[in-house]
PDB file of C-alpha atoms in Angstrom:
ATOM      1  CA  MET A  74     -10.172   8.107  -7.063  1.00 93.00           C
ATOM      2  CA  THR A  75      -9.178   7.416 -10.627  1.00 94.00           C
ATOM      3  CA  VAL A  76      -5.522   8.025 -11.912  1.00 94.00           C
ATOM      4  CA  SER A  77      -6.648  11.054 -13.869  1.00 94.00           C
ATOM      5  CA  GLN A  78      -8.392  12.403 -10.838  1.00 96.00           C
ATOM      6  CA  ALA A  79      -5.376  11.858  -8.607  1.00 93.00           C
ATOM      7  CA  ALA A  80      -3.060  13.476 -11.271  1.00 93.00           C
ATOM      8  CA  LYS A  81      -5.191  16.629 -11.269  1.00 94.00           C
ATOM      9  CA  ALA A  82      -5.506  16.622  -7.558  1.00 92.00           C
ATOM     10  CA  ALA A  83      -1.725  16.279  -7.108  1.00 89.00           C
ATOM     11  CA  GLY A  84      -0.915  18.656 -10.088  1.00 91.00           C
ATOM     12  CA  THR A  85       1.497  16.208 -11.565  1.00 92.00           C
ATOM     13  CA  GLN A  86       1.479  13.517 -14.232  1.00 94.00           C
ATOM     14  CA  LEU A  87       1.201   9.903 -13.048  1.00 95.00           C
ATOM     15  CA  VAL A  88       3.277   7.504 -15.130  1.00 95.00           C
ATOM     16  CA  GLY A  89       4.060   3.868 -14.983  1.00 93.00           C
ATOM     17  CA  ASP A  90       2.757   0.507 -15.980  1.00 87.00           C
ATOM     18  CA  PRO A  91       0.245   0.130 -18.951  1.00 87.00           C
ATOM     19  CA  PRO A  92      -3.451   0.292 -17.462  1.00 87.00           C
ATOM     20  CA  ASN A  93      -5.109  -2.967 -17.204  1.00 88.00           C
ATOM     21  CA  ASN A  94      -8.342  -4.292 -15.394  1.00 84.00           C
ATOM     22  CA  SER A  95      -6.525  -6.194 -12.758  1.00 91.00           C
ATOM     23  CA  CYS A  96      -3.628  -4.369 -11.075  1.00 95.00           C
ATOM     24  CA  TYR A  97      -0.782  -2.046 -12.036  1.00 96.00           C
ATOM     25  CA  TYR A  98       1.397   0.700 -10.451  1.00 96.00           C
ATOM     26  CA  VAL A  99       1.798   4.526 -11.361  1.00 96.00           C
ATOM     27  CA  LYS A 100       4.101   7.071  -9.806  1.00 96.00           C
ATOM     28  CA  PRO A 101       4.615  10.814  -9.914  1.00 95.00           C
ATOM     29  CA  GLN A 102       6.483  11.696 -12.953  1.00 93.00           C
ATOM     30  CA  ASN A 103       9.163  13.875 -11.050  1.00 89.00           C
ATOM     31  CA  GLU A 104       8.717  14.316  -7.360  1.00 87.00           C
ATOM     32  CA  PRO A 105       8.374  12.654  -4.936  1.00 90.00           C
ATOM     33  CA  LYS A 106      10.691   9.778  -5.650  1.00 92.00           C
ATOM     34  CA  ASN A 107       9.854   6.226  -4.444  1.00 94.00           C
ATOM     35  CA  LEU A 108       6.054   6.805  -4.084  1.00 95.00           C
ATOM     36  CA  LEU A 109       3.970   4.333  -5.738  1.00 96.00           C
ATOM     37  CA  PHE A 110       0.201   4.099  -6.315  1.00 96.00           C
ATOM     38  CA  MET A 111      -1.442   0.700  -6.788  1.00 97.00           C
ATOM     39  CA  VAL A 112      -4.403   0.845  -9.300  1.00 96.00           C
ATOM     40  CA  THR A 113      -7.169  -1.847  -9.104  1.00 95.00           C
ATOM     41  CA  LYS A 114     -10.401  -1.822 -10.962  1.00 92.00           C
ATOM     42  CA  GLY A 115      -9.518   1.557 -12.378  1.00 91.00           C
ATOM     43  CA  ARG A 116      -9.019   3.259  -9.091  1.00 95.00           C
ATOM     44  CA  ILE A 117      -6.034   4.057  -6.701  1.00 96.00           C
ATOM     45  CA  SER A 118      -6.331   1.441  -3.935  1.00 97.00           C
ATOM     46  CA  ARG A 119      -3.093   1.775  -2.164  1.00 97.00           C
ATOM     47  CA  VAL A 120       0.051   3.922  -1.824  1.00 96.00           C
ATOM     48  CA  ASP A 121       3.659   2.561  -1.254  1.00 97.00           C
ATOM     49  CA  VAL A 122       6.371   4.580   0.170  1.00 97.00           C
ATOM     50  CA  ARG A 123       9.914   3.176  -0.470  1.00 96.00           C
ATOM     51  CA  GLN A 124      13.371   4.675   0.285  1.00 94.00           C
ATOM     52  CA  ASN A 125      11.853   8.067   1.007  1.00 93.00           C
ATOM     53  CA  THR A 126      12.370   9.233   4.571  1.00 94.00           C
ATOM     54  CA  GLN A 127      10.637  12.576   3.793  1.00 95.00           C
ATOM     55  CA  ILE A 128       7.123  11.150   3.473  1.00 96.00           C
ATOM     56  CA  THR A 129       5.454  10.611   6.696  1.00 97.00           C
ATOM     57  CA  THR A 130       1.924   9.421   7.990  1.00 97.00           C
ATOM     58  CA  LEU A 131      -0.233  12.025   9.437  1.00 95.00           C
ATOM     59  CA  LYS A 132       1.141  10.948  12.971  1.00 96.00           C
ATOM     60  CA  GLY A 133       4.655  11.437  11.652  1.00 97.00           C
ATOM     61  CA  ALA A 134       5.767   7.855  11.073  1.00 98.00           C
ATOM     62  CA  LYS A 135       8.349   7.325   8.495  1.00 98.00           C
ATOM     63  CA  ILE A 136      10.955   5.005   7.075  1.00 98.00           C
ATOM     64  CA  GLY A 137      13.892   4.582   9.662  1.00 98.00           C
ATOM     65  CA  ASP A 138      11.614   4.790  12.850  1.00 98.00           C
ATOM     66  CA  THR A 139      12.041   2.070  15.308  1.00 98.00           C
ATOM     67  CA  GLU A 140       9.296  -0.476  15.939  1.00 98.00           C
ATOM     68  CA  ALA A 141       8.939   1.041  19.371  1.00 98.00           C
ATOM     69  CA  GLN A 142       8.246   4.567  17.749  1.00 98.00           C
ATOM     70  CA  ILE A 143       5.538   3.107  15.632  1.00 98.00           C
ATOM     71  CA  LYS A 144       3.954   1.330  18.522  1.00 98.00           C
ATOM     72  CA  SER A 145       4.076   4.575  20.483  1.00 98.00           C
ATOM     73  CA  LEU A 146       2.542   6.629  17.826  1.00 98.00           C
ATOM     74  CA  TYR A 147      -0.491   4.332  17.412  1.00 97.00           C
ATOM     75  CA  PRO A 148      -0.880   2.805  21.063  1.00 97.00           C
ATOM     76  CA  GLY A 149      -3.000  -0.218  20.956  1.00 96.00           C
ATOM     77  CA  GLN A 150      -3.670  -0.294  17.246  1.00 97.00           C
ATOM     78  CA  ILE A 151      -0.615  -1.998  15.893  1.00 98.00           C
ATOM     79  CA  LYS A 152      -0.850  -5.776  15.108  1.00 98.00           C
ATOM     80  CA  VAL A 153       2.527  -7.451  14.895  1.00 98.00           C
ATOM     81  CA  THR A 154       3.019 -10.357  12.437  1.00 98.00           C
ATOM     82  CA  PRO A 155       6.312 -12.093  10.884  1.00 98.00           C
ATOM     83  CA  HIS A 156       7.676 -10.728   7.678  1.00 97.00           C
ATOM     84  CA  LYS A 157       7.299 -13.274   4.890  1.00 96.00           C
ATOM     85  CA  TYR A 158      10.594 -12.564   3.225  1.00 96.00           C
ATOM     86  CA  VAL A 159      12.892 -10.682   5.839  1.00 97.00           C
ATOM     87  CA  GLN A 160      14.070 -13.070   8.460  1.00 97.00           C
ATOM     88  CA  GLY A 161      13.406 -11.423  11.956  1.00 98.00           C
ATOM     89  CA  GLY A 162      11.372  -8.711  10.291  1.00 98.00           C
ATOM     90  CA  HIS A 163       7.822  -7.716  10.950  1.00 98.00           C
ATOM     91  CA  TYR A 164       4.746  -6.263   9.581  1.00 98.00           C
ATOM     92  CA  LEU A 165       3.282  -3.514  11.899  1.00 98.00           C
ATOM     93  CA  THR A 166      -0.164  -3.163  10.921  1.00 98.00           C
ATOM     94  CA  PHE A 167      -2.126  -0.007  12.011  1.00 98.00           C
ATOM     95  CA  ILE A 168      -5.781  -0.987  12.440  1.00 97.00           C
ATOM     96  CA  PRO A 169      -7.999   2.033  12.792  1.00 96.00           C
ATOM     97  CA  LYS A 170     -10.485   2.191  15.653  1.00 94.00           C
ATOM     98  CA  ASN A 171     -12.990   4.516  13.651  1.00 93.00           C
ATOM     99  CA  ARG A 172     -15.694   2.429  12.091  1.00 92.00           C
ATOM    100  CA  ALA A 173     -15.628   4.541   8.865  1.00 94.00           C
ATOM    101  CA  ASN A 174     -12.135   3.481   8.348  1.00 95.00           C
ATOM    102  CA  GLN A 175     -12.262  -0.156   9.224  1.00 96.00           C
ATOM    103  CA  ASN A 176     -11.644  -1.244   5.605  1.00 97.00           C
ATOM    104  CA  TYR A 177      -8.270   0.731   5.632  1.00 97.00           C
ATOM    105  CA  ARG A 178      -4.781  -0.132   7.074  1.00 98.00           C
ATOM    106  CA  VAL A 179      -1.294   1.108   7.218  1.00 98.00           C
ATOM    107  CA  VAL A 180       1.404  -1.635   6.983  1.00 98.00           C
ATOM    108  CA  PHE A 181       4.842  -0.789   8.107  1.00 98.00           C
ATOM    109  CA  GLU A 182       7.602  -3.333   7.009  1.00 98.00           C
ATOM    110  CA  THR A 183      10.511  -3.676   9.339  1.00 98.00           C
ATOM    111  CA  ASP A 184      13.934  -5.512   9.411  1.00 98.00           C
ATOM    112  CA  GLY A 185      12.997  -6.348  13.002  1.00 98.00           C
ATOM    113  CA  LYS A 186      14.285  -3.058  14.439  1.00 98.00           C
ATOM    114  CA  ARG A 187      13.450  -0.264  11.940  1.00 98.00           C
ATOM    115  CA  VAL A 188      10.836   0.640   9.261  1.00 98.00           C
ATOM    116  CA  THR A 189      12.199  -0.336   5.768  1.00 98.00           C
ATOM    117  CA  GLN A 190       9.139   0.773   3.794  1.00 98.00           C
ATOM    118  CA  PHE A 191       5.310   1.141   4.374  1.00 98.00           C
ATOM    119  CA  ARG A 192       2.042   1.276   2.615  1.00 98.00           C
ATOM    120  CA  SER A 193      -1.487   2.498   3.139  1.00 98.00           C
ATOM    121  CA  GLY A 194      -4.720   1.785   1.567  1.00 97.00           C
ATOM    122  CA  LYS A 195      -7.871  -0.361   1.527  1.00 97.00           C
ATOM    123  CA  LEU A 196      -8.413  -3.948   2.125  1.00 97.00           C
ATOM    124  CA  PRO A 197      -7.520  -6.387   0.558  1.00 97.00           C
ATOM    125  CA  GLU A 198      -4.951  -4.472  -1.500  1.00 97.00           C
ATOM    126  CA  VAL A 199      -2.980  -3.003   1.342  1.00 98.00           C
ATOM    127  CA  GLU A 200      -2.176  -6.541   2.449  1.00 96.00           C
ATOM    128  CA  PHE A 201      -0.904  -7.807  -0.857  1.00 96.00           C
ATOM    129  CA  VAL A 202       2.741  -8.657   0.077  1.00 95.00           C
ATOM    130  CA  GLU A 203       3.912  -8.961  -3.541  1.00 93.00           C
ATOM    131  CA  GLY A 204       2.065  -5.928  -4.616  1.00 93.00           C
ATOM    132  CA  CYS A 205       0.579  -6.622  -8.115  1.00 92.00           C
ATOM    133  CA  SER A 206       2.413  -9.793  -8.613  1.00 83.00           C
TER     134      SER A 206
END
């Protein structure tokens, strides 16, 4: 959806970087904190959760969970790859089984033990390690 559609659905203003045609971020004006929306081609393509242990996935995964907890919530659907910037850390990528959701992922970043942040969205944006950079 567009930023204005998302703001209306959420009942809050979304503020942030000036809009452009390639990639930028917006966030809720007030709450919740540390929740960012990536906008590409005029539409929200990904949601980043940082430093907020209150926000969970539908299965209850959140920042602070262990790698084992994530794997147990999504049995057989987690692909583990090395973190690009955190020595010993990992990306735990949830890959949906449902064909209708094959273009979407949830990526949990870890320090090798616990989830430090996570993001959800469509391919390829959800896999952009540096965000809009």
